[in-house]
Each structure stands twice: as C-alpha cells, then as structure tokens.
Amino acid sequence: MEQREPLRVLFLSAEVVPFAKTGGLADVVGSLPKALKKLGVDVRVGMPRYRHIDREKFGLSTVLESFPVPMDHETMTAGLVMGKIGEDIPVYMVENAHFYDREGIYMHPDDAERFIFFCRAMLEGMRQINWQPQVIHCHDWHTAIVPNWLKTVYKDDPFYKDVASLYTIHNLAYQGIFGYRVLEVAGIDEYGFIVHPDLPDLDNVVDVMGRGIYFADIINTVSETYAQEILTPEYGEHLDPLLRDRRDRIYGVLNGIDPEVNNPATDPYIAAHYDLHDLSGRLECKRALQQEAGLTEDPHIPLVGAISRLTDQKGFDLIAQIIDPLMQYTRFQFVLLGTGDQRYHDLFTQMHQRYPDRVAVYLTFNAPLAQKIYAGTDMFLMPSRFEPCGLGQLIAMRYGSIPIVRSTGGLADTVHDFDPETGAGNGFAFKSYDAIALYGAIVRALENFRYKDTWHRLMVKVMSADYSWDASARKYVDLYHRALASRILRPPREAYQVGGRPE
Ligand code: ADP
C-alpha cells in the first residue's frame, strides 16, 4: 500500500503545559498534539522561552544559536531551543533576552511586540531548520497575526506560499487590541486597517484576534455551542458581524483532557489512588483535603470546590451574591483555588475569616493543589457567564467530582442536568445568569448528595465518560485538510483601507 507522507502541522501558542500555564489554553496545546501524533500527524509546537522555563530542568537543547528576524522594518535576532512533549513531539522555544527574560507571561506594556516577535521568529526559524509546515495552527490573539502575514508578506514566499492556517479561538474576550504602530512592528503597515461596513470599531485600531478571524483559512472554537453563541451580539464581543461574515468557515470542536496527566489511579499529587471500580481512595482524598485546608474532617459534609481565574467571566459575581446566605441556611464546605480580581480576593478572604472551618481559600496558582481539590471534593462549581469550553468541569468529572454549572458554551455541551427520577444527566445545571438559579442548583446538588446510592451512581457515571482527545483530534485533522483544500488565495481587496494611515 502506498505510504502517505505525514501531514506537517505547526502549533503556535503563548502557553504550553508543562512549560508555562495560566489557563486552559496551555492544557490544550500540551495535550492535543499527543493525540494528533497518534493519528500520524507530524506535529510540532512553538512558544516563547520565558525566564522561568529552566533549560536544565526541562532538558532543553539548542537548535539555533542566533538567526535574523524581521521586526519593525529592521532586523533583530532570536535563538531557538527545543524541549519535548509526549512521544518525541518537538516544542521549539524562541529566545530573546529583551522580550522574554522577565517575570510573568503576560501583562507587559509591549505584549504586542513580544508576541509578534515570537510568531515572526517561529516562521523564520522553521525556514532556517528547513521544516516546512503545511498547516499553521494558531491559538488565541497572541498568534493571530500569522494568518494575516500568510496573506500578505509571505504570500509569494516560496517557503510559505502554499501554507494554510487554522485559527482557534479559545477565548474571544482577549483580543489583543492595539494602535496603528503595531502594523509597523509587524511590517504590514502598507496594507492599513481592516475596513468592514459593520465594524466601525476596527477601522482605527488593530484588533489582532479580529485579523486572525478575518484572514485564517478555517476558524474554530472549542465547543459547538460557543461556536454558535459567538455569532450573536451577546457573546460576540463586538466581533460578531465579522464572525457572521465568516460563519461558513467556523467550526466547533470540543476540547479533551490529557488522560494520563488527569488520572486518579496514578496522579502523584493526591492522597490515595482510586478508580471507578473502587472509590474508597476518594474518601481518603477528601479527608486529606479537609485536613490540609483546615476544614472540619467529616465525610458526610458535602465539600464543594472551585479552581479558576477569579474574574466575572467565571461567575464569581453570582457566587459573591449568595455565599453568605448559603453558608447560613445550608450545610457544606467550600474550597477555592484561584487568582484574579482584587475584589474577589477580598470577598473570599472575608468569607474564610467568617467561616474558618467551612471556607478555605487559596489565592494562588498551584497545579498540585488543583489535583487534590479535583480528587477530594464532592462537587465542582463553575457558574460561568460564558465558557468557550471549560476544562475544569471535565477534569472534575474524571476525578468523580460532580459539576454544578451554568449551561453556556462548552459547559452546556458537557454537563446535563441530573434527574433523580430517570437517572439522566451528569451534573447540576442552570440556565439564566442569576444568583437565585445558581442557589437552586447548589441546593439540588446538596439534596442529592444525601442519597448515597444515587450519588455513587452519579460518580461512576461521570468517571466512566470519555474525555480524551481521540474524537476531537480526528476533527482537527479534518479541519487541517479543509484548510488546505479551501485556502483563500487573496483576502478581499476592499478589506484594506487604501493608504491606511490614521489621520
Ligand atoms: P480558562 O482557560 O478560561 O482559565 P478552563 O476551565 O478552560 O478555564 O481551564 C482552566 C485550567 O487552569 C484548568 O486546568 C484548571 O485546573 C487550571 N487552573 C485555573 N486556576 C488555577 C489555579 N489557581 N491553580 C492551579 N490551576 C488552575
């Protein structure tokens, strides 16, 4: 039989597990390539080498000492080192002391320059090592400039002229909006702003994510429901007219989780191992968590967990409205792990002070502690205002913690309200974004927890579901082929404001 050449796909992302993570993006880019590799794809990953990524610890090797990178109509230099994930999947990291030798991943005033440089260095670095991707798979705004380049500065470049792009929106709320100067930095100022009749907001700013959506051959987001929701003004974050224009190229592909990293039978961070055939270790995990968190050690009190960025997106304004009455009128313990808005830091610190043996609060980012919370809680709270996919609920279910969620985006696609009469459903879900609806869902969960057989069946059910990447990785392979087959050779000319400098 004829042996086909493997499809060559380059992932570009600002974060990748295990090297750098602030949220679900890192989980996805650290695990999806493993599933693609199993399907025979030659997948490689690119990211910046931030200061905290230790060369020794991760066994990074030097690929290129120094090579030229066009930037801001001049030439800078970058280095390229390489780590690995899974079975020999290269993770190339761009080195540049000026841009990456500093604390933290984001929130620097020159983030536009930092990520544009990273993307340009990756394209030039692949040319240097002569590895030519067929598809570039870009993730979130940090890499959204690449589809724009493929249709402009690289459109006649022999190395890149046939390359297709897939752009994945992990979160439409972070678009990377900058001024005209960014076009100069990216070397595309001669093309000017994007002009779109329904998008007056775009003709005097550079919305990097908007450009990814505009120029990519195929676009996807991380659940089917969110792919529909973003076409509406309610969820479209001002880009819905553009998204509606491109709807025939937008797909929804649900995220998976890494079944090896998230496995209660082998997880090195949890107090006892367990699986769906023997859940006894789970009780020990709960006891150990109660002890570590300073909560009353009692297997009968329901223990509810939340692990999240502390922002309005995640529904913390709803929790804030009802946490006090919940504590007064119901009986449960709450453990929270997260960082984010100061007002939530203050609120939950107060709650801990008021109910020290019932509310535990960790205002930090701590991956091992997260695993202990997934394994030791009975329920997992995720009342998001919007949720592209959500990984927290998937990991929680894999560990037997029953999700309490608002039905939106990926939460609606993965959690269905439990009906004790029929046994249908796998969690507790509410629809309208309001605190009373959340209160009701929590009370229903607490009520069902009292029926041990019912609860046991629910745990076994959520733990036996398939959250792996297998099915979704196949869908991505399909999207790569679609991107190659339906490449747009030139963007519509009228997209550009001629001479597009601001007045
Ligand atoms: P998002 O990507 O919007 O932040 P997701 O639910 O998709 O939300 O993914 C969040 C990921 O980050 C999960 O793996 C979750 O366990 C992890 N996480 C979030 N906050 C923390 C934290 N404070 N400490 C450790 N892990 C965290």
Short mmCIF file of C-alpha atoms and ligand atoms in Angstrom, two decimals:
data_model
loop_
_atom_site.label_atom_id
_atom_site.label_comp_id
_atom_site.label_asym_id
_atom_site.label_seq_id
_atom_site.Cartn_x
_atom_site.Cartn_y
_atom_site.Cartn_z
CA MET A 1 0.00 0.00 0.00
CA GLU A 2 1.18 3.48 -0.76
CA GLN A 3 2.72 5.13 2.30
CA ARG A 4 1.47 8.69 2.62
CA GLU A 5 3.73 11.42 3.94
CA PRO A 6 2.54 12.58 7.38
CA LEU A 7 0.72 15.90 7.46
CA ARG A 8 3.01 18.59 8.88
CA VAL A 9 1.30 20.92 11.36
CA LEU A 10 2.92 23.71 13.36
CA PHE A 11 1.15 24.81 16.57
CA LEU A 12 1.86 28.33 17.81
CA SER A 13 0.82 29.23 21.34
CA ALA A 14 1.76 31.59 24.18
CA GLU A 15 1.44 28.78 26.74
CA VAL A 16 2.04 25.03 26.70
CA VAL A 17 1.87 22.50 29.56
CA PRO A 18 4.26 21.62 31.21
CA PHE A 19 6.38 24.67 30.39
CA ALA A 20 4.06 27.63 31.00
CA LYS A 21 0.41 27.80 32.02
CA THR A 22 -2.14 30.34 33.16
CA GLY A 23 -5.28 28.54 31.97
CA GLY A 24 -6.91 26.02 29.69
CA LEU A 25 -5.01 27.14 26.56
CA ALA A 26 -1.83 25.59 27.98
CA ASP A 27 -3.64 22.30 28.72
CA VAL A 28 -4.98 22.11 25.19
CA VAL A 29 -1.70 22.84 23.43
CA GLY A 30 0.12 20.47 25.79
CA SER A 31 -2.21 17.55 25.10
CA LEU A 32 -3.89 17.80 21.67
CA PRO A 33 -0.55 17.30 19.81
CA LYS A 34 -0.13 13.94 21.57
CA ALA A 35 -3.44 12.73 20.16
CA LEU A 36 -2.60 14.12 16.71
CA LYS A 37 0.72 12.33 16.77
CA LYS A 38 -1.12 9.06 17.41
CA LEU A 39 -3.12 9.76 14.26
CA GLY A 40 0.13 10.04 12.30
CA VAL A 41 0.42 13.84 12.11
CA ASP A 42 3.94 15.32 12.21
CA VAL A 43 3.01 17.96 14.74
CA ARG A 44 5.45 20.45 16.26
CA VAL A 45 4.83 23.25 18.71
CA GLY A 46 6.25 26.76 19.07
CA MET A 47 6.21 29.05 22.13
CA PRO A 48 8.44 31.73 23.67
CA ARG A 49 11.04 30.69 26.22
CA TYR A 50 10.04 32.72 29.24
CA ARG A 51 12.54 33.30 32.02
CA HIS A 52 11.02 30.68 34.34
CA ILE A 53 11.42 27.85 31.80
CA ASP A 54 14.63 26.35 33.07
CA ARG A 55 16.93 24.86 30.44
CA GLU A 56 18.31 22.20 32.79
CA LYS A 57 15.02 21.19 34.39
CA PHE A 58 13.33 20.63 31.04
CA GLY A 59 16.44 19.31 29.28
CA LEU A 60 16.21 21.93 26.52
CA SER A 61 18.67 21.64 23.65
CA THR A 62 19.95 24.40 21.39
CA VAL A 63 18.59 24.31 17.83
CA LEU A 64 19.82 27.67 16.54
CA GLU A 65 22.21 29.97 18.35
CA SER A 66 21.14 33.09 16.53
CA PHE A 67 19.15 33.90 13.41
CA PRO A 68 17.69 37.06 11.87
CA VAL A 69 14.07 38.07 12.45
CA PRO A 70 12.46 40.99 10.54
CA MET A 71 10.84 43.32 13.02
CA ASP A 72 9.62 46.87 12.71
CA HIS A 73 11.26 47.23 9.26
CA GLU A 74 14.62 46.28 10.76
CA THR A 75 16.28 43.04 11.71
CA MET A 76 16.57 41.61 15.21
CA THR A 77 17.95 38.26 16.27
CA ALA A 78 16.48 35.29 18.12
CA GLY A 79 17.69 31.93 19.36
CA LEU A 80 15.79 28.65 19.17
CA VAL A 81 15.87 25.91 21.78
CA MET A 82 13.84 22.72 21.91
CA GLY A 83 12.00 20.73 24.56
CA LYS A 84 9.69 17.75 24.07
CA ILE A 85 6.19 16.64 24.98
CA GLY A 86 4.70 13.17 24.63
CA GLU A 87 6.45 10.81 22.29
CA ASP A 88 9.11 12.98 20.78
CA ILE A 89 6.98 15.97 19.84
CA PRO A 90 9.34 18.96 19.46
CA VAL A 91 8.42 22.13 21.33
CA TYR A 92 10.51 24.93 19.83
CA MET A 93 11.04 27.91 22.06
CA VAL A 94 12.04 31.33 20.82
CA GLU A 95 14.72 33.01 22.89
CA ASN A 96 15.26 36.73 23.11
CA ALA A 97 16.51 38.34 26.30
CA HIS A 98 14.86 41.71 25.65
CA PHE A 99 11.36 40.26 25.21
CA TYR A 100 11.24 37.16 27.42
CA ASP A 101 13.86 37.43 30.15
CA ARG A 102 11.42 38.95 32.63
CA GLU A 103 8.84 37.94 35.20
CA GLY A 104 5.49 36.54 34.11
CA ILE A 105 3.95 35.56 30.81
CA TYR A 106 1.55 38.44 30.08
CA MET A 107 0.62 41.95 31.11
CA HIS A 108 3.71 43.72 29.86
CA PRO A 109 3.21 47.06 28.07
CA ASP A 110 4.92 45.67 24.96
CA ASP A 111 2.95 42.40 24.73
CA ALA A 112 2.04 43.17 21.10
CA GLU A 113 5.74 43.38 20.18
CA ARG A 114 6.60 40.33 22.30
CA PHE A 115 4.10 38.04 20.58
CA ILE A 116 4.62 39.45 17.10
CA PHE A 117 8.33 38.84 17.51
CA PHE A 118 7.68 35.30 18.74
CA CYS A 119 5.50 34.49 15.70
CA ARG A 120 7.90 36.01 13.21
CA ALA A 121 10.84 34.21 14.81
CA MET A 122 8.96 30.90 14.59
CA LEU A 123 8.26 31.37 10.86
CA GLU A 124 11.85 32.35 10.18
CA GLY A 125 13.20 29.64 12.49
CA MET A 126 11.31 26.90 10.64
CA ARG A 127 12.81 28.20 7.41
CA GLN A 128 16.29 28.04 8.98
CA ILE A 129 15.87 24.41 10.07
CA ASN A 130 14.10 23.64 6.78
CA TRP A 131 10.99 22.13 8.34
CA GLN A 132 8.12 23.32 6.23
CA PRO A 133 4.67 23.06 7.82
CA GLN A 134 1.65 22.52 5.59
CA VAL A 135 -0.73 24.00 8.12
CA ILE A 136 -0.04 26.54 10.85
CA HIS A 137 -2.46 26.11 13.73
CA CYS A 138 -2.65 29.41 15.63
CA HIS A 139 -4.13 29.76 19.11
CA ASP A 140 -5.68 32.92 20.56
CA TRP A 141 -4.73 36.52 19.86
CA HIS A 142 -1.01 36.09 20.59
CA THR A 143 -0.53 34.20 17.34
CA ALA A 144 -3.38 35.66 15.28
CA ILE A 145 -1.07 37.84 13.21
CA VAL A 146 0.20 34.76 11.34
CA PRO A 147 -2.84 34.23 9.05
CA ASN A 148 -2.55 37.94 8.19
CA TRP A 149 1.12 37.51 7.22
CA LEU A 150 0.41 34.41 5.16
CA LYS A 151 -1.92 36.53 3.02
CA THR A 152 0.46 39.50 2.78
CA VAL A 153 4.20 39.49 3.43
CA TYR A 154 4.57 35.72 2.92
CA LYS A 155 2.05 35.24 0.11
CA ASP A 156 4.73 34.92 -2.59
CA ASP A 157 7.41 33.44 -0.35
CA PRO A 158 8.44 30.05 -1.79
CA PHE A 159 8.61 28.51 1.70
CA TYR A 160 5.21 29.73 2.90
CA LYS A 161 3.08 30.46 -0.15
CA ASP A 162 1.22 27.14 0.00
CA VAL A 163 0.78 27.00 3.77
CA ALA A 164 -2.78 27.06 5.13
CA SER A 165 -3.87 28.40 8.51
CA LEU A 166 -6.31 27.25 11.15
CA TYR A 167 -7.12 29.78 13.83
CA THR A 168 -8.54 28.55 17.14
CA ILE A 169 -10.42 30.96 19.39
CA HIS A 170 -10.01 29.82 22.97
CA ASN A 171 -11.47 32.98 24.45
CA LEU A 172 -12.98 35.83 22.47
CA ALA A 173 -12.74 38.16 25.45
CA TYR A 174 -8.99 38.66 24.98
CA GLN A 175 -8.50 40.13 21.51
CA GLY A 176 -5.19 41.99 21.66
CA ILE A 177 -6.31 45.49 20.64
CA PHE A 178 -3.56 47.98 19.83
CA GLY A 179 -2.85 51.08 17.77
CA TYR A 180 -1.54 51.61 14.23
CA ARG A 181 2.05 51.31 15.41
CA VAL A 182 1.59 47.55 15.69
CA LEU A 183 1.17 47.33 11.91
CA GLU A 184 4.61 48.88 11.53
CA VAL A 185 6.08 46.48 14.06
CA ALA A 186 4.54 43.58 12.14
CA GLY A 187 5.70 45.01 8.80
CA ILE A 188 2.19 45.24 7.32
CA ASP A 189 1.51 48.97 7.64
CA GLU A 190 1.36 49.38 3.87
CA TYR A 191 -1.94 47.45 3.97
CA GLY A 192 -3.54 49.62 6.64
CA PHE A 193 -6.53 48.96 8.82
CA ILE A 194 -9.30 46.49 8.12
CA VAL A 195 -12.40 48.22 6.88
CA HIS A 196 -15.66 46.36 7.29
CA PRO A 197 -19.03 48.01 6.80
CA ASP A 198 -20.44 46.58 10.05
CA LEU A 199 -17.31 47.02 12.12
CA PRO A 200 -16.71 50.74 12.62
CA ASP A 201 -14.65 49.83 15.69
CA LEU A 202 -11.99 48.15 13.55
CA ASP A 203 -11.08 50.95 11.17
CA ASN A 204 -8.88 52.82 13.61
CA VAL A 205 -7.46 50.08 15.82
CA VAL A 206 -5.54 46.88 15.24
CA ASP A 207 -7.55 44.02 16.70
CA VAL A 208 -5.12 41.13 16.36
CA MET A 209 -7.72 38.45 17.04
CA GLY A 210 -10.05 40.09 14.53
CA ARG A 211 -7.27 39.75 11.95
CA GLY A 212 -6.88 36.06 12.76
CA ILE A 213 -10.59 35.58 12.18
CA TYR A 214 -10.53 37.67 9.02
CA PHE A 215 -7.52 36.05 7.35
CA ALA A 216 -7.46 32.43 8.53
CA ASP A 217 -8.47 29.78 6.02
CA ILE A 218 -10.52 27.99 8.69
CA ILE A 219 -11.55 29.17 12.15
CA ASN A 220 -12.73 27.11 15.05
CA THR A 221 -13.63 27.48 18.64
CA VAL A 222 -13.59 24.93 21.40
CA SER A 223 -17.19 23.77 21.67
CA GLU A 224 -20.14 23.61 19.32
CA THR A 225 -22.38 25.76 21.49
CA TYR A 226 -19.77 28.55 21.83
CA ALA A 227 -19.23 28.43 18.04
CA GLN A 228 -22.91 29.36 17.69
CA GLU A 229 -23.02 31.78 20.61
CA ILE A 230 -20.19 33.97 19.29
CA LEU A 231 -22.27 34.78 16.21
CA THR A 232 -24.61 36.80 18.46
CA PRO A 233 -24.11 40.29 19.90
CA GLU A 234 -24.46 38.87 23.42
CA TYR A 235 -21.36 36.67 23.14
CA GLY A 236 -19.59 38.13 20.09
CA GLU A 237 -17.51 40.71 22.00
CA HIS A 238 -18.08 43.25 19.15
CA LEU A 239 -16.67 40.86 16.55
CA ASP A 240 -19.97 39.13 15.83
CA PRO A 241 -20.55 40.92 12.47
CA LEU A 242 -17.15 39.65 11.28
CA LEU A 243 -17.82 36.19 12.70
CA ARG A 244 -21.19 36.07 10.96
CA ASP A 245 -19.48 37.01 7.68
CA ARG A 246 -17.14 34.09 8.10
CA ARG A 247 -19.63 31.62 9.55
CA ASP A 248 -19.21 29.14 6.69
CA ARG A 249 -15.61 28.66 7.81
CA ILE A 250 -16.24 28.48 11.58
CA TYR A 251 -16.43 25.13 13.37
CA GLY A 252 -16.83 23.96 16.97
CA VAL A 253 -14.52 21.22 18.25
CA LEU A 254 -14.78 20.24 21.90
CA ASN A 255 -11.59 20.17 23.94
CA GLY A 256 -10.40 16.97 25.55
CA ILE A 257 -8.12 16.48 28.55
CA ASP A 258 -4.92 14.52 28.90
CA PRO A 259 -6.00 11.15 30.32
CA GLU A 260 -2.51 10.43 31.63
CA VAL A 261 -1.97 13.72 33.44
CA ASN A 262 -5.51 13.64 34.83
CA ASN A 263 -5.82 10.13 36.16
CA PRO A 264 -6.95 9.43 39.75
CA ALA A 265 -5.44 5.94 39.52
CA THR A 266 -1.92 7.29 39.05
CA ASP A 267 -1.93 11.01 39.97
CA PRO A 268 1.24 11.61 42.03
CA TYR A 269 -0.23 14.60 43.88
CA ILE A 270 -3.30 13.05 45.51
CA ALA A 271 -3.52 11.33 48.93
CA ALA A 272 -4.82 7.97 47.65
CA HIS A 273 -5.42 6.44 44.27
CA TYR A 274 -8.81 5.21 43.08
CA ASP A 275 -10.80 4.32 40.00
CA LEU A 276 -14.43 3.82 39.17
CA HIS A 277 -14.37 0.20 40.36
CA ASP A 278 -13.06 1.10 43.78
CA LEU A 279 -13.79 4.59 45.04
CA SER A 280 -12.50 4.06 48.59
CA GLY A 281 -9.36 6.13 47.88
CA ARG A 282 -11.63 9.05 47.14
CA LEU A 283 -12.77 9.26 50.77
CA GLU A 284 -9.15 9.44 51.83
CA CYS A 285 -8.55 12.24 49.32
CA LYS A 286 -11.48 14.14 50.84
CA ARG A 287 -10.22 13.61 54.38
CA ALA A 288 -6.71 14.72 53.42
CA LEU A 289 -8.04 17.83 51.68
CA GLN A 290 -10.23 18.75 54.65
CA GLN A 291 -7.20 18.37 56.89
CA GLU A 292 -4.85 20.35 54.64
CA ALA A 293 -7.43 23.12 54.16
CA GLY A 294 -8.24 23.39 57.87
CA LEU A 295 -11.87 22.31 57.38
CA THR A 296 -13.77 20.08 59.80
CA GLU A 297 -12.86 16.48 58.93
CA ASP A 298 -16.20 14.87 58.23
CA PRO A 299 -17.02 12.57 55.29
CA HIS A 300 -20.73 13.41 55.50
CA ILE A 301 -20.47 17.17 54.91
CA PRO A 302 -20.59 17.88 51.19
CA LEU A 303 -17.36 19.53 50.04
CA VAL A 304 -17.64 21.90 47.08
CA GLY A 305 -14.58 23.09 45.13
CA ALA A 306 -13.78 25.82 42.62
CA ILE A 307 -10.50 26.26 40.73
CA SER A 308 -10.48 29.25 38.47
CA ARG A 309 -9.29 32.61 37.35
CA LEU A 310 -11.23 34.94 39.66
CA THR A 311 -12.98 37.07 37.05
CA ASP A 312 -16.57 37.96 36.22
CA GLN A 313 -16.39 35.55 33.25
CA LYS A 314 -16.33 32.67 35.70
CA GLY A 315 -19.49 33.72 37.54
CA PHE A 316 -17.87 34.89 40.76
CA ASP A 317 -20.24 37.82 40.92
CA LEU A 318 -23.08 35.28 41.30
CA ILE A 319 -21.22 33.35 43.98
CA ALA A 320 -20.49 36.62 45.78
CA GLN A 321 -24.21 37.38 45.99
CA ILE A 322 -25.20 34.11 47.64
CA ILE A 323 -22.23 32.73 49.52
CA ASP A 324 -23.30 34.27 52.82
CA PRO A 325 -26.93 33.03 52.80
CA LEU A 326 -25.74 29.65 51.52
CA MET A 327 -23.40 29.36 54.47
CA GLN A 328 -26.19 30.34 56.86
CA TYR A 329 -29.01 28.19 55.51
CA THR A 330 -27.29 25.12 54.07
CA ARG A 331 -24.59 22.77 55.26
CA PHE A 332 -21.49 22.37 53.11
CA GLN A 333 -17.83 23.24 52.96
CA PHE A 334 -16.18 25.27 50.21
CA VAL A 335 -12.60 25.28 48.99
CA LEU A 336 -11.46 27.83 46.44
CA LEU A 337 -8.20 27.97 44.49
CA GLY A 338 -7.70 30.93 42.19
CA THR A 339 -6.19 34.29 41.43
CA GLY A 340 -7.63 37.32 39.72
CA ASP A 341 -9.62 40.43 40.57
CA GLN A 342 -8.76 42.03 43.88
CA ARG A 343 -12.39 42.40 44.91
CA TYR A 344 -12.78 38.60 44.81
CA HIS A 345 -9.57 38.17 46.77
CA ASP A 346 -11.07 40.46 49.41
CA LEU A 347 -14.50 38.86 49.38
CA PHE A 348 -13.28 35.29 49.77
CA THR A 349 -10.72 36.27 52.39
CA GLN A 350 -13.61 37.73 54.38
CA MET A 351 -15.65 34.56 53.88
CA HIS A 352 -12.79 32.48 55.19
CA GLN A 353 -12.50 34.74 58.23
CA ARG A 354 -16.22 34.49 58.88
CA TYR A 355 -16.43 30.68 58.41
CA PRO A 356 -12.89 29.40 59.03
CA ASP A 357 -13.81 25.72 59.38
CA ARG A 358 -16.15 25.75 56.36
CA VAL A 359 -14.49 28.02 53.80
CA ALA A 360 -10.86 27.52 52.70
CA VAL A 361 -9.32 29.97 50.27
CA TYR A 362 -6.05 29.72 48.33
CA LEU A 363 -5.38 32.89 46.36
CA THR A 364 -2.55 31.48 44.28
CA PHE A 365 -1.79 29.34 41.23
CA ASN A 366 -0.88 25.83 42.34
CA ALA A 367 -1.21 22.87 39.97
CA PRO A 368 -0.61 20.06 42.53
CA LEU A 369 -3.17 21.58 44.90
CA ALA A 370 -5.64 21.76 42.00
CA GLN A 371 -5.35 17.99 41.55
CA LYS A 372 -6.01 17.46 45.28
CA ILE A 373 -9.15 19.59 45.02
CA TYR A 374 -10.46 17.73 41.96
CA ALA A 375 -9.90 14.43 43.82
CA GLY A 376 -11.12 15.49 47.26
CA THR A 377 -14.29 17.47 46.57
CA ASP A 378 -17.78 16.06 46.07
CA MET A 379 -18.88 18.85 43.75
CA PHE A 380 -17.20 21.34 41.46
CA LEU A 381 -18.61 24.80 40.89
CA MET A 382 -18.43 26.57 37.50
CA PRO A 383 -21.27 29.08 37.07
CA SER A 384 -19.62 30.89 34.14
CA ARG A 385 -21.16 33.87 32.39
CA PHE A 386 -19.63 32.48 29.18
CA GLU A 387 -17.39 29.48 28.70
CA PRO A 388 -15.72 28.61 25.37
CA CYS A 389 -15.21 25.01 26.52
CA GLY A 390 -14.10 24.81 30.13
CA LEU A 391 -11.64 22.18 31.26
CA GLY A 392 -12.32 22.42 35.00
CA GLN A 393 -15.62 20.54 34.72
CA LEU A 394 -14.04 17.83 32.54
CA ILE A 395 -11.15 17.24 34.93
CA ALA A 396 -13.55 17.31 37.89
CA MET A 397 -15.73 14.62 36.28
CA ARG A 398 -12.71 12.47 35.50
CA TYR A 399 -11.97 12.57 39.24
CA GLY A 400 -15.60 11.95 40.30
CA SER A 401 -16.41 15.49 41.48
CA ILE A 402 -19.90 16.33 40.22
CA PRO A 403 -20.10 19.63 38.31
CA ILE A 404 -22.53 22.42 39.16
CA VAL A 405 -22.54 24.68 36.12
CA ARG A 406 -24.34 27.34 34.19
CA SER A 407 -25.47 25.93 30.82
CA THR A 408 -23.41 28.01 28.44
CA GLY A 409 -20.77 27.24 25.77
CA GLY A 410 -18.82 24.07 26.45
CA LEU A 411 -20.49 23.65 29.83
CA ALA A 412 -23.81 23.20 28.03
CA ASP A 413 -22.22 20.61 25.74
CA THR A 414 -20.66 18.53 28.52
CA VAL A 415 -22.90 18.82 31.61
CA HIS A 416 -26.57 17.86 31.57
CA ASP A 417 -28.88 18.40 34.47
CA PHE A 418 -29.38 15.34 36.64
CA ASP A 419 -32.86 13.92 37.02
CA PRO A 420 -33.08 11.62 40.06
CA GLU A 421 -36.30 10.06 38.71
CA THR A 422 -34.81 8.79 35.47
CA GLY A 423 -31.10 8.87 36.30
CA ALA A 424 -30.48 11.01 33.19
CA GLY A 425 -27.83 13.74 33.35
CA ASN A 426 -24.38 14.01 34.87
CA GLY A 427 -24.36 17.18 36.98
CA PHE A 428 -26.40 20.16 38.10
CA ALA A 429 -27.06 22.86 35.56
CA PHE A 430 -29.00 26.10 35.46
CA LYS A 431 -29.72 28.40 32.53
CA SER A 432 -30.33 32.03 33.32
CA TYR A 433 -27.39 34.00 34.62
CA ASP A 434 -28.76 34.81 38.03
CA ALA A 435 -27.81 34.13 41.61
CA ILE A 436 -31.11 32.54 42.58
CA ALA A 437 -30.79 29.99 39.78
CA LEU A 438 -27.29 29.15 40.99
CA TYR A 439 -28.57 28.90 44.56
CA GLY A 440 -31.22 26.42 43.38
CA ALA A 441 -28.67 24.26 41.55
CA ILE A 442 -26.41 24.11 44.59
CA VAL A 443 -29.32 23.15 46.84
CA ARG A 444 -30.36 20.39 44.42
CA ALA A 445 -26.81 19.03 44.41
CA LEU A 446 -26.64 19.09 48.23
CA GLU A 447 -30.01 17.37 48.44
CA ASN A 448 -28.98 14.56 46.06
CA PHE A 449 -25.72 14.08 47.95
CA ARG A 450 -27.76 12.76 50.87
CA TYR A 451 -28.74 9.68 48.83
CA LYS A 452 -25.54 7.69 48.86
CA ASP A 453 -26.53 5.15 46.19
CA THR A 454 -27.69 7.84 43.81
CA TRP A 455 -24.53 9.80 44.38
CA HIS A 456 -22.35 6.74 43.89
CA ARG A 457 -24.03 6.01 40.55
CA LEU A 458 -23.50 9.61 39.53
CA MET A 459 -19.80 9.44 40.37
CA VAL A 460 -19.34 6.20 38.42
CA LYS A 461 -21.20 7.73 35.50
CA VAL A 462 -19.06 10.85 35.24
CA MET A 463 -15.85 8.88 35.76
CA SER A 464 -16.65 6.41 33.01
CA ALA A 465 -17.28 9.00 30.30
CA ASP A 466 -14.67 9.60 27.61
CA TYR A 467 -12.96 13.00 27.90
CA SER A 468 -9.94 12.05 25.82
CA TRP A 469 -8.88 13.87 22.68
CA ASP A 470 -9.47 10.91 20.37
CA ALA A 471 -12.67 12.07 18.67
CA SER A 472 -11.75 15.77 18.63
CA ALA A 473 -8.24 15.13 17.29
CA ARG A 474 -9.84 13.43 14.27
CA LYS A 475 -12.00 16.51 13.77
CA TYR A 476 -8.88 18.70 13.82
CA VAL A 477 -7.24 16.52 11.17
CA ASP A 478 -10.36 17.06 9.10
CA LEU A 479 -10.10 20.84 9.62
CA TYR A 480 -6.44 20.82 8.54
CA HIS A 481 -7.44 19.13 5.28
CA ARG A 482 -10.31 21.56 4.86
CA ALA A 483 -7.95 24.49 5.40
CA LEU A 484 -5.59 23.14 2.74
CA ALA A 485 -8.42 22.43 0.31
CA SER A 486 -10.17 25.76 0.72
CA ARG A 487 -7.24 28.14 1.05
CA ILE A 488 -8.18 31.66 0.27
CA LEU A 489 -5.52 32.90 -2.08
CA ARG A 490 -6.00 36.60 -1.52
CA PRO A 491 -8.04 38.50 1.03
CA PRO A 492 -10.81 40.57 -0.48
CA ARG A 493 -9.12 43.74 -1.66
CA GLU A 494 -11.76 46.01 -0.18
CA ALA A 495 -10.70 44.77 3.22
CA TYR A 496 -7.93 47.28 3.23
CA GLN A 497 -8.21 50.95 3.67
CA VAL A 498 -6.05 52.27 0.87
CA GLY A 499 -3.07 54.10 2.28
CA GLY A 500 -4.46 53.14 5.69
CA ARG A 501 -2.56 55.55 7.95
CA PRO A 502 -4.62 57.22 10.64
CA GLU A 503 -5.36 60.92 10.06
P1 ADP B 1 -9.71 29.15 31.44
O1 ADP B 1 -8.83 28.62 30.36
O2 ADP B 1 -10.77 30.09 30.96
O3 ADP B 1 -8.94 29.74 32.57
P2 ADP B 1 -10.52 26.34 31.81
O4 ADP B 1 -11.52 25.70 32.70
O5 ADP B 1 -10.61 26.03 30.36
O6 ADP B 1 -10.54 27.92 32.08
O7 ADP B 1 -9.05 25.90 32.25
C1 ADP B 1 -8.52 26.26 33.47
C2 ADP B 1 -7.30 25.39 33.73
O8 ADP B 1 -6.42 26.08 34.61
C3 ADP B 1 -7.66 24.08 34.43
O9 ADP B 1 -6.66 23.11 34.13
C4 ADP B 1 -7.57 24.48 35.91
O10 ADP B 1 -7.34 23.37 36.75
C5 ADP B 1 -6.37 25.40 35.87
N1 ADP B 1 -6.35 26.43 36.91
C6 ADP B 1 -7.09 27.57 36.96
N2 ADP B 1 -6.76 28.30 38.05
C7 ADP B 1 -5.81 27.61 38.70
C8 ADP B 1 -5.06 27.84 39.90
N3 ADP B 1 -5.26 28.93 40.63
N4 ADP B 1 -4.15 26.91 40.27
C9 ADP B 1 -3.97 25.80 39.51
N5 ADP B 1 -4.63 25.52 38.38
C10 ADP B 1 -5.54 26.41 37.97
#
